[in-house]
Short mmCIF file of C-alpha atoms in Angstrom, two decimals:
data_model
loop_
_atom_site.label_atom_id
_atom_site.label_comp_id
_atom_site.label_asym_id
_atom_site.label_seq_id
_atom_site.Cartn_x
_atom_site.Cartn_y
_atom_site.Cartn_z
CA UNK A 13 -2.25 8.21 -1.83
CA UNK A 14 0.95 6.28 -2.42
CA UNK A 15 3.42 9.12 -2.41
CA UNK A 16 6.98 9.40 -1.21
CA UNK A 17 8.37 12.89 -1.68
CA UNK A 18 12.06 13.69 -1.89
CA UNK A 19 13.93 17.00 -1.81
CA UNK A 20 15.92 18.37 -3.43
CA UNK A 21 15.40 16.83 -6.86
CA UNK A 22 18.88 17.91 -7.96
CA UNK A 23 21.93 18.66 -5.83
CA UNK A 24 25.46 19.64 -6.83
CA UNK A 25 28.02 19.67 -4.02
CA UNK A 26 31.75 19.94 -3.59
CA UNK A 27 33.81 17.30 -1.87
CA UNK A 28 34.15 19.44 1.28
CA UNK A 29 30.48 20.38 1.53
CA UNK A 30 27.90 19.11 4.00
CA UNK A 31 24.39 18.64 2.61
CA UNK A 32 21.29 16.60 3.34
CA UNK A 33 18.70 14.75 1.31
CA UNK A 34 15.18 14.65 2.72
CA UNK A 35 12.33 12.19 2.32
CA UNK A 36 8.76 12.27 3.58
CA UNK A 37 5.79 9.91 3.44
CA UNK A 38 2.33 10.17 4.99
CA UNK A 39 1.07 6.67 4.27
CA UNK A 40 1.62 5.49 7.82
CA UNK A 41 4.45 3.26 6.66
CA UNK A 42 6.83 2.15 9.39
CA UNK A 43 9.72 1.04 7.16
CA UNK A 44 11.79 3.49 5.16
CA UNK A 45 14.74 2.88 2.89
CA UNK A 46 17.58 4.63 1.10
CA UNK A 47 18.74 3.21 -2.22
CA UNK A 48 21.54 4.36 -4.53
CA UNK A 49 21.22 3.96 -8.28
CA UNK A 50 23.98 4.49 -10.83
CA UNK A 51 23.20 5.00 -14.50
CA UNK A 52 21.96 1.88 -16.31
CA UNK A 53 22.01 -0.16 -13.08
CA UNK A 54 19.19 -1.28 -10.78
CA UNK A 55 18.82 0.36 -7.34
CA UNK A 56 21.14 -0.86 -4.57
CA UNK A 57 20.00 -0.91 -0.96
CA UNK A 58 21.92 1.36 1.46
CA UNK A 59 19.89 1.60 4.68
CA UNK A 60 16.67 0.30 6.18
CA UNK A 61 14.79 1.92 9.05
CA UNK A 62 12.10 -0.03 10.85
CA UNK A 63 9.98 1.81 13.42
CA UNK A 64 12.46 4.71 13.34
CA UNK A 65 15.38 2.46 14.20
CA UNK A 66 18.23 1.62 11.84
CA UNK A 67 17.87 -2.04 10.97
CA UNK A 68 20.19 -2.53 8.05
CA UNK A 69 23.34 -0.73 6.94
CA UNK A 70 24.65 -2.40 3.80
CA UNK A 71 28.30 -1.55 4.54
CA UNK A 72 27.79 2.04 3.48
CA UNK A 73 30.77 4.42 4.06
CA UNK A 74 30.42 6.74 7.05
CA UNK A 75 30.36 9.80 4.78
CA UNK A 76 26.68 8.85 4.37
CA UNK A 77 24.76 9.28 7.63
CA UNK A 78 21.06 8.42 7.77
CA UNK A 79 18.61 9.85 10.27
CA UNK A 80 14.96 9.09 10.98
CA UNK A 81 13.55 11.94 13.12
CA UNK A 82 10.03 10.44 13.15
CA UNK A 83 7.92 7.86 11.38
CA UNK A 84 7.25 10.14 8.40
CA UNK A 85 10.70 11.57 7.76
CA UNK A 86 13.99 10.14 6.62
CA UNK A 87 17.16 12.15 6.02
CA UNK A 88 20.48 11.28 4.46
CA UNK A 89 23.33 13.52 5.61
CA UNK A 90 26.24 13.83 3.21
CA UNK A 91 29.78 14.90 4.09
CA UNK A 92 33.13 14.65 2.32
CA UNK A 93 31.70 12.78 -0.63
CA UNK A 94 33.69 11.60 -3.62
CA UNK A 95 32.87 12.12 -7.31
CA UNK A 96 32.06 8.40 -7.60
CA UNK A 97 29.21 8.98 -5.12
CA UNK A 98 27.35 10.86 -7.86
CA UNK A 99 24.13 8.94 -8.45
CA UNK A 100 20.36 8.97 -8.11
CA UNK A 101 19.43 8.51 -4.45
CA UNK A 102 16.05 6.94 -3.94
CA UNK A 103 13.96 6.95 -0.81
CA UNK A 104 11.31 4.29 -0.41
CA UNK A 105 8.80 3.13 2.15
CA UNK A 106 6.64 0.13 2.92
CA UNK A 107 3.98 -0.73 5.46
CA UNK A 108 6.41 -2.72 7.56
CA UNK A 109 9.85 -4.22 7.08
CA UNK A 110 8.69 -7.66 8.11
CA UNK A 111 6.04 -9.04 5.77
CA UNK A 112 7.59 -10.56 2.68
CA UNK A 113 4.50 -9.68 0.66
CA UNK A 114 5.10 -6.03 1.35
CA UNK A 115 5.09 -3.54 -1.48
CA UNK A 116 7.83 -0.93 -1.57
CA UNK A 117 7.00 2.51 -2.94
CA UNK A 118 9.73 4.78 -4.27
CA UNK A 119 10.13 8.53 -4.34
CA UNK A 120 11.16 10.38 -7.49
CA UNK A 121 14.77 10.46 -6.37
CA UNK A 122 17.41 13.08 -5.67
CA UNK A 123 20.00 13.37 -8.40
CA UNK A 124 23.35 14.07 -6.71
CA UNK A 125 26.46 15.31 -8.49
CA UNK A 126 29.72 15.59 -6.54
CA UNK A 127 32.30 17.91 -8.09
CA UNK B 4 25.11 -14.52 -9.73
CA UNK B 5 22.03 -12.49 -10.61
CA UNK B 6 19.04 -13.75 -8.61
CA UNK B 7 16.51 -12.27 -11.01
CA UNK B 8 17.29 -12.50 -14.72
CA UNK B 9 15.41 -10.15 -16.98
CA UNK B 10 15.19 -10.52 -20.73
CA UNK B 11 15.56 -8.99 -23.12
CA UNK B 12 17.91 -6.33 -21.78
CA UNK B 13 17.01 -3.93 -24.60
CA UNK B 14 13.95 -3.83 -26.83
CA UNK B 15 13.13 -1.40 -29.61
CA UNK B 16 9.78 -1.79 -31.34
CA UNK B 17 7.35 0.13 -33.52
CA UNK B 18 4.25 1.71 -32.05
CA UNK B 19 1.32 -0.73 -32.20
CA UNK B 20 3.41 -3.87 -31.81
CA UNK B 21 3.10 -6.33 -28.93
CA UNK B 22 5.96 -7.34 -26.66
CA UNK B 23 6.75 -9.57 -23.69
CA UNK B 24 9.40 -9.05 -21.02
CA UNK B 25 10.52 -11.93 -18.83
CA UNK B 26 11.79 -12.12 -15.28
CA UNK B 27 13.20 -15.52 -14.27
CA UNK B 28 14.83 -17.02 -11.21
CA UNK B 29 15.82 -20.38 -9.81
CA UNK B 30 14.53 -19.18 -6.42
CA UNK B 31 10.96 -19.03 -5.18
CA UNK B 32 9.63 -15.55 -4.44
CA UNK B 33 6.84 -14.70 -2.03
CA UNK B 34 5.87 -11.87 -4.37
CA UNK B 35 7.21 -10.00 -7.35
CA UNK B 36 6.81 -6.37 -8.18
CA UNK B 37 7.10 -4.65 -11.56
CA UNK B 38 8.24 -1.07 -11.80
CA UNK B 39 8.65 1.36 -14.67
CA UNK B 40 11.36 3.97 -14.44
CA UNK B 41 12.15 6.99 -16.59
CA UNK B 42 15.65 8.56 -16.68
CA UNK B 43 16.40 10.59 -13.55
CA UNK B 44 13.13 9.55 -11.89
CA UNK B 45 12.29 7.00 -9.24
CA UNK B 46 10.73 3.61 -10.10
CA UNK B 47 6.94 3.75 -10.29
CA UNK B 48 5.14 0.66 -9.07
CA UNK B 49 2.99 -0.99 -11.74
CA UNK B 50 1.83 -4.15 -9.99
CA UNK B 51 2.56 -6.68 -7.24
CA UNK B 52 1.83 -10.35 -7.91
CA UNK B 53 1.65 -12.70 -4.94
CA UNK B 54 -0.18 -15.90 -5.94
CA UNK B 55 1.31 -18.56 -8.20
CA UNK B 56 -0.44 -18.51 -11.58
CA UNK B 57 -1.89 -15.08 -10.92
CA UNK B 58 -2.66 -12.83 -13.88
CA UNK B 59 -3.19 -9.11 -13.43
CA UNK B 60 -4.18 -6.61 -16.08
CA UNK B 61 -3.47 -2.90 -16.09
CA UNK B 62 -5.02 -1.46 -19.27
CA UNK B 63 -2.76 -2.77 -22.08
CA UNK B 64 -0.32 -4.40 -19.65
CA UNK B 65 -0.76 -8.01 -18.55
CA UNK B 66 1.35 -9.43 -15.74
CA UNK B 67 1.66 -13.10 -14.93
CA UNK B 68 3.27 -14.86 -11.98
CA UNK B 69 4.49 -18.37 -12.68
CA UNK B 70 2.78 -21.32 -10.99
CA UNK B 71 5.96 -22.08 -9.04
CA UNK B 72 6.49 -18.38 -8.19
CA UNK B 73 9.94 -18.43 -9.78
CA UNK B 74 9.18 -16.30 -12.80
CA UNK B 75 6.98 -13.54 -14.10
CA UNK B 76 6.19 -11.91 -17.40
CA UNK B 77 4.93 -8.55 -18.56
CA UNK B 78 3.06 -8.40 -21.86
CA UNK B 79 2.24 -5.08 -23.50
CA UNK B 80 -0.39 -5.00 -26.23
CA UNK B 81 -0.30 -2.33 -28.94
CA UNK B 82 2.67 -0.48 -27.49
CA UNK B 83 2.60 3.30 -27.40
CA UNK B 84 5.46 5.81 -27.25
CA UNK B 85 4.43 6.56 -23.68
CA UNK B 86 5.40 3.00 -22.73
CA UNK B 87 9.06 3.85 -23.31
CA UNK B 88 11.14 3.38 -20.16
CA UNK B 89 13.10 0.96 -18.02
CA UNK B 90 11.03 -1.95 -16.71
CA UNK B 91 12.32 -3.51 -13.50
CA UNK B 92 11.13 -6.63 -11.77
CA UNK B 93 11.92 -6.96 -8.07
CA UNK B 94 11.04 -9.35 -5.29
CA UNK B 95 11.87 -10.86 -1.96
CA UNK B 96 13.04 -14.48 -2.03
CA UNK B 97 10.92 -16.81 0.11
CA UNK B 98 12.46 -17.13 3.53
CA UNK B 99 14.44 -13.91 3.32
CA UNK B 100 13.68 -10.77 5.26
CA UNK B 101 11.71 -8.13 3.41
CA UNK B 102 14.77 -5.89 3.55
CA UNK B 103 16.27 -7.90 0.74
CA UNK B 104 14.31 -6.58 -2.23
CA UNK B 105 16.21 -7.98 -5.18
CA UNK B 106 16.07 -6.23 -8.53
CA UNK B 107 16.57 -7.58 -12.00
CA UNK B 108 18.89 -5.58 -14.26
CA UNK B 109 15.93 -4.16 -16.13
CA UNK B 110 14.59 -4.11 -19.67
CA UNK B 111 15.04 -0.84 -21.52
CA UNK B 112 12.08 -0.43 -23.86
CA UNK B 113 11.98 2.08 -26.69
CA UNK B 114 8.73 2.46 -28.63
CA UNK B 115 9.28 4.24 -31.93
CA UNK B 116 6.46 6.26 -33.50
#
């Protein structure tokens, strides 16, 4: 079972709203990732969690706040977003964040529209 | 500078034709992954190649990793309309941390009935 599940699949929020994206995997993976993908572009890395600790923050604005409550769950809290933040947000996981021959598995994505 | 160059960027072919998509770099990669993505969906992993010269087959799809591990190709035989999608190659450069999964810009394939 190589499944990463994301909810919600679609989200529309206003610029003053607070919402969260959720991600779950039960593959025993200890590295989890958030990527952002704009139309016709490849995914761009936002955050990396390794063993439930934030390892990488790719200079993401503070209006995006990640959280890893346990080894299976990853959240992305959203607050005061801008219309240009509208994108497909992808969660991914891999066995570890160390081995360069690791394979990264993606969820189906959460399509976010900021109005 | 794009670390992974994919070509062609767009490809439109008739059903039943064969095609090849290329993923090239001047850097050595410890492994390369190929994904297929449909609009509004997440990338779905097709294959990971790790050994230079490796060839992997997935039904009508054949993946090859270059001997020097700097390039890879995806060949589709007798394309079907269900093969339509965005094909992405991605990998971690040798010596980099696995955080740094680099993507090519993708090849958008349309298979016309």
